[in-house]
Amino acid sequence: MISIAPTLAGMASYPFVRLEEARQELLARGVEVIDFGKGDPNEPTDPIIRRALVDALPERAPYPLAAGLPELREAAAGWCLRRFGVAVDPESEIVPTYGAKEAIFSLAQVLDANGRSVVYGEPAYPVYERGALFAGAHVHTLPLVRERDFLPDLDRIPAETAIVWVNYPHNPTGAVAPISFYEELAQRAEEQDFIIASDEAYTELWFDEPPPSALQIADRSRVIVFQTLSKRSSMTGYRSGFVAASPEVIAALKAYRPTVGTAPQEFVQRASVVAWNDERHVEETRARYRAKRDVLLPVLERKGWEVVASEATMYLWVIAPDGTVERLLERGVIASPGEFFGPSGAGYVRFALVPTLAECERAAAILEEL
Ligand SMILES: Cc1ncc(COP(=O)(O)O)c(C=O)c1O
């Protein structure tokens, strides 16, 4: 009898597996599906990035080193300086990652959170919890509610906390945190001796003003930032991101990562250099999300379904009547129930603006008649 790790055996199926099953059923019935479920961009990856990948494909690709190519670390540092005005040392303060997810998952192991708490706000991206559980940490959630602008109540961070995860712009609510929030959190981190892990996967998908980064606070010695090209450059399948943190943390990651083997392939790293150095394609991506948002917002408003937060990211966080997700599914429109992301998501529906503009227009017509 094969004995599976109890942490794995005890986990509920990743909620999106259930949405995928619903999608397959609809397709099998011949229903035309418009999928606002999973946050996987359908935007094309810019030709300059694809070209860079092809041009970098060697006759033989050796094992990539955990430290990554110096060119990529420099491109990431240059981007941090241009985008946030923060000088990060490419040598000692950056390590490339295989997208953000694996680095998020393993942080609790690297920092030894065993027996201490890993804290995050819910509704949430599920990986903070899973990483914490596999590391033997206690999971402690803080409700993110509208009355507090979807920011956690920092007074509720327990003693013996190892890591506090924050994710702004936030999946699923689209809320943005002001820099004062990060400053206050850093103050608590100093007092209570914990690390701030800031998942910044969505900082580049914004509509009015570019959101800040936790890197911008005065003392970032306790801050670990996770960045990725997945959403910024529509490169989910490439698997490319980076961690920016203190030399101590980066040294620990460089020691840990060769064992896991999660350095991005060098041809992906070379394409990533081009991606970080170009903002034109990111502006075009934002414009495409904005166009889709502009199609859906008026319909939702006319229906009286309030769109809350949703200032950035590719998500609309909508208060909709009970049974909305099921009624939409009957008409081929897939959206995520808010409670997929945690109990505080109840009563909300998340629309990921990933279908094409034409599909959004069709969905708007369906919504209108619902
Ligand atoms: C909040 C959040 N963080 C991190 C990620 C991971 O992104 P990736 O591993 O593709 O870089 C996602 C992906 O959906 C996300 O929603």
Short mmCIF file of C-alpha atoms and ligand atoms in Angstrom, two decimals:
data_model
loop_
_atom_site.label_atom_id
_atom_site.label_comp_id
_atom_site.label_asym_id
_atom_site.label_seq_id
_atom_site.Cartn_x
_atom_site.Cartn_y
_atom_site.Cartn_z
CA MET A 1 0.00 0.00 0.00
CA ILE A 2 1.41 3.36 -1.00
CA SER A 3 1.27 5.90 1.73
CA ILE A 4 0.76 9.46 0.52
CA ALA A 5 2.02 12.44 2.54
CA PRO A 6 -0.87 13.30 4.89
CA THR A 7 -0.66 16.99 3.99
CA LEU A 8 -1.28 16.11 0.36
CA ALA A 9 -3.92 13.48 1.08
CA GLY A 10 -5.82 15.94 3.29
CA MET A 11 -6.00 18.68 0.70
CA ALA A 12 -9.21 19.53 -1.08
CA SER A 13 -8.84 19.43 -4.86
CA TYR A 14 -7.53 22.70 -6.27
CA PRO A 15 -10.83 24.53 -6.79
CA PHE A 16 -10.08 25.23 -10.43
CA VAL A 17 -10.09 21.52 -11.15
CA ARG A 18 -13.83 21.69 -10.46
CA LEU A 19 -14.27 24.59 -12.89
CA GLU A 20 -12.33 22.69 -15.52
CA GLU A 21 -14.69 19.72 -15.08
CA ALA A 22 -17.67 22.03 -15.57
CA ARG A 23 -16.01 23.42 -18.70
CA GLN A 24 -15.43 19.95 -20.15
CA GLU A 25 -19.08 19.04 -19.51
CA LEU A 26 -20.29 22.17 -21.29
CA LEU A 27 -18.00 21.51 -24.27
CA ALA A 28 -19.18 17.89 -24.45
CA ARG A 29 -22.78 19.20 -24.65
CA GLY A 30 -21.73 21.46 -27.53
CA VAL A 31 -22.22 24.66 -25.54
CA GLU A 32 -20.10 27.63 -26.63
CA VAL A 33 -18.04 28.43 -23.57
CA ILE A 34 -16.82 31.86 -22.45
CA ASP A 35 -14.35 31.26 -19.66
CA PHE A 36 -13.80 33.97 -17.05
CA GLY A 37 -12.66 31.32 -14.55
CA LYS A 38 -8.93 30.75 -14.40
CA GLY A 39 -6.53 33.72 -14.45
CA ASP A 40 -4.44 32.43 -17.34
CA PRO A 41 -4.03 35.29 -19.85
CA ASN A 42 -5.14 34.57 -23.39
CA GLU A 43 -3.20 37.59 -24.60
CA PRO A 44 -0.50 36.88 -27.17
CA THR A 45 3.09 36.98 -25.95
CA ASP A 46 4.71 39.88 -27.79
CA PRO A 47 6.63 38.84 -30.95
CA ILE A 48 9.87 40.44 -29.69
CA ILE A 49 9.81 38.09 -26.71
CA ARG A 50 8.97 35.01 -28.75
CA ARG A 51 11.71 35.90 -31.23
CA ALA A 52 14.24 36.29 -28.40
CA LEU A 53 13.34 32.82 -27.14
CA VAL A 54 13.74 31.23 -30.56
CA ASP A 55 17.02 33.06 -31.21
CA ALA A 56 18.35 31.87 -27.85
CA LEU A 57 17.55 28.20 -28.41
CA PRO A 58 20.94 26.49 -28.46
CA GLU A 59 22.05 23.22 -29.98
CA ARG A 60 22.42 21.93 -26.45
CA ALA A 61 20.82 23.48 -23.39
CA PRO A 62 22.86 22.68 -20.26
CA TYR A 63 21.42 22.70 -16.76
CA PRO A 64 20.58 26.30 -15.86
CA LEU A 65 22.34 27.55 -12.73
CA ALA A 66 20.25 28.64 -9.73
CA ALA A 67 21.85 32.10 -9.69
CA GLY A 68 20.54 32.73 -13.20
CA LEU A 69 22.17 34.66 -16.03
CA PRO A 70 23.77 37.95 -14.94
CA GLU A 71 21.94 39.65 -17.86
CA LEU A 72 18.60 38.58 -16.42
CA ARG A 73 19.41 39.72 -12.89
CA GLU A 74 20.54 43.06 -14.32
CA ALA A 75 17.37 43.38 -16.39
CA ALA A 76 15.25 42.68 -13.29
CA ALA A 77 17.22 45.18 -11.20
CA GLY A 78 16.99 47.79 -13.96
CA TRP A 79 13.24 47.28 -14.08
CA CYS A 80 12.94 47.70 -10.28
CA LEU A 81 14.82 50.99 -10.57
CA ARG A 82 12.75 52.33 -13.48
CA ARG A 83 9.42 51.14 -12.16
CA PHE A 84 9.75 51.70 -8.39
CA GLY A 85 12.81 53.95 -8.09
CA VAL A 86 14.53 51.30 -5.93
CA ALA A 87 18.15 50.22 -6.43
CA VAL A 88 18.37 46.46 -5.95
CA ASP A 89 21.79 44.81 -6.29
CA PRO A 90 21.57 42.26 -9.14
CA GLU A 91 24.42 40.26 -7.67
CA SER A 92 23.26 39.77 -4.08
CA GLU A 93 19.58 40.79 -3.93
CA ILE A 94 17.93 39.01 -6.89
CA VAL A 95 17.40 35.40 -7.87
CA PRO A 96 15.39 34.30 -10.93
CA THR A 97 12.53 31.86 -10.33
CA TYR A 98 10.49 29.42 -12.36
CA GLY A 99 7.50 31.78 -12.24
CA ALA A 100 6.41 33.02 -8.83
CA LYS A 101 4.46 29.96 -7.71
CA GLU A 102 7.23 27.52 -6.84
CA ALA A 103 9.15 30.20 -4.93
CA ILE A 104 5.99 31.18 -3.04
CA PHE A 105 5.32 27.54 -2.21
CA SER A 106 8.79 26.81 -0.86
CA LEU A 107 9.40 29.99 1.14
CA ALA A 108 8.10 28.52 4.40
CA GLN A 109 10.63 25.67 4.08
CA VAL A 110 13.52 27.98 3.31
CA LEU A 111 12.77 30.26 6.28
CA ASP A 112 12.00 27.46 8.69
CA ALA A 113 8.43 28.28 9.59
CA ASN A 114 8.00 24.82 11.13
CA GLY A 115 5.88 25.09 14.27
CA ARG A 116 5.33 28.84 13.81
CA SER A 117 2.55 30.67 11.97
CA VAL A 118 2.29 31.64 8.36
CA VAL A 119 -0.28 34.41 8.08
CA TYR A 120 -2.18 35.64 5.04
CA GLY A 121 -5.39 37.44 4.23
CA GLU A 122 -8.31 35.52 2.75
CA PRO A 123 -9.82 35.30 0.17
CA ALA A 124 -6.45 34.29 -1.23
CA TYR A 125 -4.40 32.60 -3.89
CA PRO A 126 -4.16 29.04 -2.45
CA VAL A 127 -0.39 28.56 -2.58
CA TYR A 128 0.53 30.45 0.62
CA GLU A 129 -1.52 27.92 2.59
CA ARG A 130 -0.19 24.88 0.79
CA GLY A 131 3.42 25.94 1.13
CA ALA A 132 2.90 26.59 4.83
CA LEU A 133 1.28 23.20 5.44
CA PHE A 134 4.01 21.26 3.66
CA ALA A 135 6.58 23.12 5.76
CA GLY A 136 4.82 22.06 8.98
CA ALA A 137 3.76 25.62 9.83
CA HIS A 138 0.47 26.72 11.37
CA VAL A 139 -1.82 28.57 9.01
CA HIS A 140 -3.48 31.72 10.31
CA THR A 141 -5.82 33.69 8.08
CA LEU A 142 -6.98 37.29 8.42
CA PRO A 143 -10.31 38.18 6.77
CA LEU A 144 -10.07 40.71 3.96
CA VAL A 145 -13.33 42.61 3.92
CA ARG A 146 -14.71 45.58 2.10
CA GLU A 147 -15.04 47.68 5.28
CA ARG A 148 -11.24 47.58 5.62
CA ASP A 149 -10.55 48.10 1.90
CA PHE A 150 -9.52 44.44 1.75
CA LEU A 151 -6.42 45.13 3.88
CA PRO A 152 -5.74 42.81 6.87
CA ASP A 153 -6.12 43.97 10.46
CA LEU A 154 -2.48 44.01 11.57
CA ASP A 155 -3.49 43.87 15.24
CA ARG A 156 -4.58 40.30 14.59
CA ILE A 157 -1.17 38.95 13.59
CA PRO A 158 -0.46 36.29 16.24
CA ALA A 159 2.69 35.90 18.29
CA GLU A 160 5.18 33.33 16.94
CA THR A 161 4.58 34.36 13.36
CA ALA A 162 7.33 33.54 10.87
CA ILE A 163 5.90 34.95 7.64
CA VAL A 164 3.09 37.36 6.73
CA TRP A 165 2.02 37.10 3.11
CA VAL A 166 0.55 40.11 1.35
CA ASN A 167 -0.59 40.25 -2.24
CA TYR A 168 -1.38 43.66 -3.68
CA PRO A 169 -2.78 44.26 -6.23
CA HIS A 170 -4.84 41.46 -4.79
CA ASN A 171 -6.13 38.29 -6.34
CA PRO A 172 -9.13 37.90 -6.24
CA THR A 173 -10.43 41.33 -5.18
CA GLY A 174 -8.27 43.64 -7.31
CA ALA A 175 -7.62 45.83 -4.24
CA VAL A 176 -4.43 47.90 -4.09
CA ALA A 177 -2.43 48.65 -0.89
CA PRO A 178 -1.00 52.14 -0.29
CA ILE A 179 2.67 52.46 0.60
CA SER A 180 1.63 53.49 4.14
CA PHE A 181 0.23 49.97 4.61
CA TYR A 182 3.61 48.42 3.82
CA GLU A 183 5.33 50.86 6.17
CA GLU A 184 2.96 49.93 8.99
CA LEU A 185 3.42 46.24 8.29
CA ALA A 186 7.22 46.68 8.35
CA GLN A 187 6.92 48.34 11.75
CA ARG A 188 4.99 45.30 13.06
CA ALA A 189 7.51 42.96 11.44
CA GLU A 190 10.28 44.66 13.39
CA GLU A 191 8.34 44.51 16.66
CA GLN A 192 7.13 40.92 16.25
CA ASP A 193 10.14 39.56 14.36
CA PHE A 194 8.51 38.20 11.20
CA ILE A 195 9.23 38.36 7.47
CA ILE A 196 6.98 40.15 4.99
CA ALA A 197 6.48 38.12 1.83
CA SER A 198 4.95 40.33 -0.83
CA ASP A 199 3.47 38.56 -3.83
CA GLU A 200 3.46 41.26 -6.51
CA ALA A 201 2.31 39.17 -9.47
CA TYR A 202 -0.18 41.83 -10.56
CA THR A 203 1.60 45.18 -10.05
CA GLU A 204 1.68 45.80 -13.82
CA LEU A 205 -2.01 45.26 -14.56
CA TRP A 206 -3.54 48.55 -13.44
CA PHE A 207 -6.09 51.00 -14.78
CA ASP A 208 -5.55 54.43 -13.20
CA GLU A 209 -2.30 54.65 -11.30
CA PRO A 210 0.65 52.25 -11.09
CA PRO A 211 0.45 50.47 -7.71
CA PRO A 212 3.42 50.65 -5.30
CA SER A 213 5.76 47.83 -4.28
CA ALA A 214 6.80 46.74 -0.79
CA LEU A 215 10.34 47.35 -2.09
CA GLN A 216 9.66 51.07 -1.76
CA ILE A 217 9.53 51.22 2.03
CA ALA A 218 12.36 52.89 3.93
CA ASP A 219 13.78 49.71 5.49
CA ARG A 220 13.23 46.68 3.28
CA SER A 221 15.49 44.31 5.21
CA ARG A 222 12.50 42.15 6.23
CA VAL A 223 10.77 42.26 2.85
CA ILE A 224 10.81 39.52 0.21
CA VAL A 225 9.18 40.45 -3.10
CA PHE A 226 7.96 37.92 -5.68
CA GLN A 227 7.66 39.20 -9.24
CA THR A 228 6.71 37.37 -12.42
CA LEU A 229 6.35 37.85 -16.16
CA SER A 230 3.24 35.66 -16.21
CA LYS A 231 0.65 38.43 -16.07
CA ARG A 232 2.76 41.47 -17.01
CA SER A 233 3.94 39.94 -20.25
CA SER A 234 1.36 37.15 -20.72
CA MET A 235 4.07 34.52 -20.27
CA THR A 236 2.46 32.01 -17.90
CA GLY A 237 3.80 29.02 -19.84
CA TYR A 238 7.36 30.34 -19.98
CA ARG A 239 7.70 30.14 -16.17
CA SER A 240 9.80 33.17 -15.35
CA GLY A 241 9.94 35.51 -12.39
CA PHE A 242 12.33 36.69 -9.73
CA VAL A 243 12.66 37.18 -6.00
CA ALA A 244 14.11 40.43 -4.67
CA ALA A 245 15.21 40.33 -1.03
CA SER A 246 18.06 40.94 1.39
CA PRO A 247 21.45 39.32 0.58
CA GLU A 248 20.88 36.92 3.49
CA VAL A 249 17.60 35.60 2.07
CA ILE A 250 18.92 35.49 -1.50
CA ALA A 251 21.94 33.49 -0.32
CA ALA A 252 19.58 31.02 1.37
CA LEU A 253 17.50 30.71 -1.80
CA LYS A 254 20.63 30.16 -3.90
CA ALA A 255 21.60 27.36 -1.52
CA TYR A 256 18.12 25.77 -1.54
CA ARG A 257 17.17 26.06 -5.18
CA PRO A 258 19.74 23.79 -6.87
CA THR A 259 18.25 20.87 -4.92
CA VAL A 260 14.76 21.61 -6.20
CA GLY A 261 15.95 22.33 -9.74
CA THR A 262 13.65 25.23 -10.50
CA ALA A 263 15.93 27.62 -12.40
CA PRO A 264 14.24 28.78 -15.63
CA GLN A 265 15.77 27.43 -18.86
CA GLU A 266 18.43 29.78 -20.23
CA PHE A 267 16.53 30.41 -23.47
CA VAL A 268 13.56 31.46 -21.32
CA GLN A 269 15.87 33.68 -19.28
CA ARG A 270 17.10 35.39 -22.46
CA ALA A 271 13.53 36.00 -23.61
CA SER A 272 12.82 37.34 -20.11
CA VAL A 273 15.61 39.91 -20.44
CA VAL A 274 13.80 41.31 -23.49
CA ALA A 275 10.47 41.24 -21.64
CA TRP A 276 11.70 43.15 -18.56
CA ASN A 277 13.41 45.72 -20.77
CA ASP A 278 10.29 46.55 -22.78
CA GLU A 279 7.27 48.49 -21.54
CA ARG A 280 5.49 49.01 -24.87
CA HIS A 281 3.98 45.54 -24.87
CA VAL A 282 2.89 45.98 -21.24
CA GLU A 283 1.06 49.21 -22.10
CA GLU A 284 -0.68 47.38 -24.95
CA THR A 285 -1.64 44.56 -22.59
CA ARG A 286 -3.13 47.02 -20.09
CA ALA A 287 -5.09 48.66 -22.93
CA ARG A 288 -6.56 45.30 -23.92
CA TYR A 289 -7.68 44.54 -20.34
CA ARG A 290 -9.11 48.04 -20.06
CA ALA A 291 -11.18 47.54 -23.23
CA LYS A 292 -12.65 44.31 -21.88
CA ARG A 293 -13.33 45.89 -18.51
CA ASP A 294 -15.11 48.78 -20.24
CA VAL A 295 -17.42 46.30 -22.00
CA LEU A 296 -18.43 44.52 -18.80
CA LEU A 297 -18.61 47.33 -16.21
CA PRO A 298 -21.69 49.13 -17.63
CA VAL A 299 -23.68 45.88 -17.90
CA LEU A 300 -22.85 44.88 -14.34
CA GLU A 301 -23.82 48.35 -13.18
CA ARG A 302 -27.16 48.24 -15.02
CA LYS A 303 -27.89 44.90 -13.36
CA GLY A 304 -27.15 46.35 -9.95
CA TRP A 305 -24.28 43.92 -9.39
CA GLU A 306 -21.78 46.04 -7.54
CA VAL A 307 -18.16 45.86 -8.68
CA VAL A 308 -16.00 46.26 -5.57
CA ALA A 309 -12.24 47.10 -5.35
CA SER A 310 -11.09 45.85 -8.80
CA GLU A 311 -8.70 48.79 -9.20
CA ALA A 312 -5.96 46.63 -10.69
CA THR A 313 -5.25 42.98 -11.72
CA MET A 314 -7.19 41.20 -14.44
CA TYR A 315 -10.09 40.51 -12.09
CA LEU A 316 -13.50 42.01 -11.42
CA TRP A 317 -14.78 41.28 -7.91
CA VAL A 318 -18.53 41.45 -8.08
CA ILE A 319 -21.33 41.21 -5.54
CA ALA A 320 -23.91 39.06 -7.32
CA PRO A 321 -27.14 37.34 -6.21
CA ASP A 322 -26.97 33.75 -4.90
CA GLY A 323 -26.91 31.16 -7.66
CA THR A 324 -25.31 33.52 -10.20
CA VAL A 325 -22.39 31.20 -10.98
CA GLU A 326 -24.77 28.31 -11.73
CA ARG A 327 -27.08 30.45 -13.86
CA LEU A 328 -24.12 31.74 -15.84
CA LEU A 329 -22.82 28.20 -16.33
CA GLU A 330 -26.14 27.14 -17.87
CA ARG A 331 -25.48 29.79 -20.52
CA GLY A 332 -21.87 28.76 -21.11
CA VAL A 333 -20.29 31.57 -19.07
CA ILE A 334 -17.76 30.42 -16.48
CA ALA A 335 -16.87 32.62 -13.50
CA SER A 336 -15.38 31.71 -10.12
CA PRO A 337 -17.47 31.67 -6.95
CA GLY A 338 -15.84 34.01 -4.42
CA GLU A 339 -15.74 31.32 -1.74
CA PHE A 340 -13.24 29.37 -3.87
CA PHE A 341 -10.70 31.80 -2.47
CA GLY A 342 -11.77 31.63 1.18
CA PRO A 343 -14.82 32.11 3.40
CA SER A 344 -14.65 35.92 3.18
CA GLY A 345 -15.22 35.58 -0.55
CA ALA A 346 -18.82 34.37 -0.02
CA GLY A 347 -21.35 36.51 -1.86
CA TYR A 348 -18.84 37.56 -4.52
CA VAL A 349 -18.08 36.29 -8.00
CA ARG A 350 -14.69 36.74 -9.67
CA PHE A 351 -14.50 37.42 -13.38
CA ALA A 352 -11.00 36.99 -14.85
CA LEU A 353 -10.82 39.21 -17.92
CA VAL A 354 -9.14 36.54 -19.99
CA PRO A 355 -11.64 35.89 -22.81
CA THR A 356 -11.20 37.90 -26.02
CA LEU A 357 -12.87 41.29 -26.44
CA ALA A 358 -15.43 39.71 -28.81
CA GLU A 359 -16.20 37.03 -26.21
CA CYS A 360 -16.57 39.73 -23.54
CA GLU A 361 -19.08 41.47 -25.79
CA ARG A 362 -21.03 38.22 -26.19
CA ALA A 363 -20.87 37.62 -22.45
CA ALA A 364 -22.15 41.16 -21.85
CA ALA A 365 -25.22 40.36 -23.96
CA ILE A 366 -25.78 37.11 -22.01
CA LEU A 367 -25.40 38.95 -18.70
CA GLU A 368 -27.87 41.59 -19.80
CA GLU A 369 -30.53 38.94 -20.33
CA LEU A 370 -29.80 36.90 -17.22
C1 LIG B 1 -1.70 36.02 -6.57
C2 LIG B 1 -0.83 35.20 -7.46
N1 LIG B 1 0.44 35.04 -7.15
C3 LIG B 1 1.26 34.29 -7.89
C4 LIG B 1 0.81 33.66 -9.03
C5 LIG B 1 1.76 32.76 -9.75
O1 LIG B 1 2.19 33.21 -10.94
P1 LIG B 1 3.33 32.47 -11.75
O2 LIG B 1 3.76 31.25 -11.03
O3 LIG B 1 2.72 32.15 -13.07
O4 LIG B 1 4.42 33.47 -11.83
C6 LIG B 1 -0.53 33.81 -9.41
C7 LIG B 1 -1.03 33.12 -10.58
O5 LIG B 1 -2.18 33.04 -10.88
C8 LIG B 1 -1.37 34.60 -8.60
O6 LIG B 1 -2.66 34.78 -8.90
#
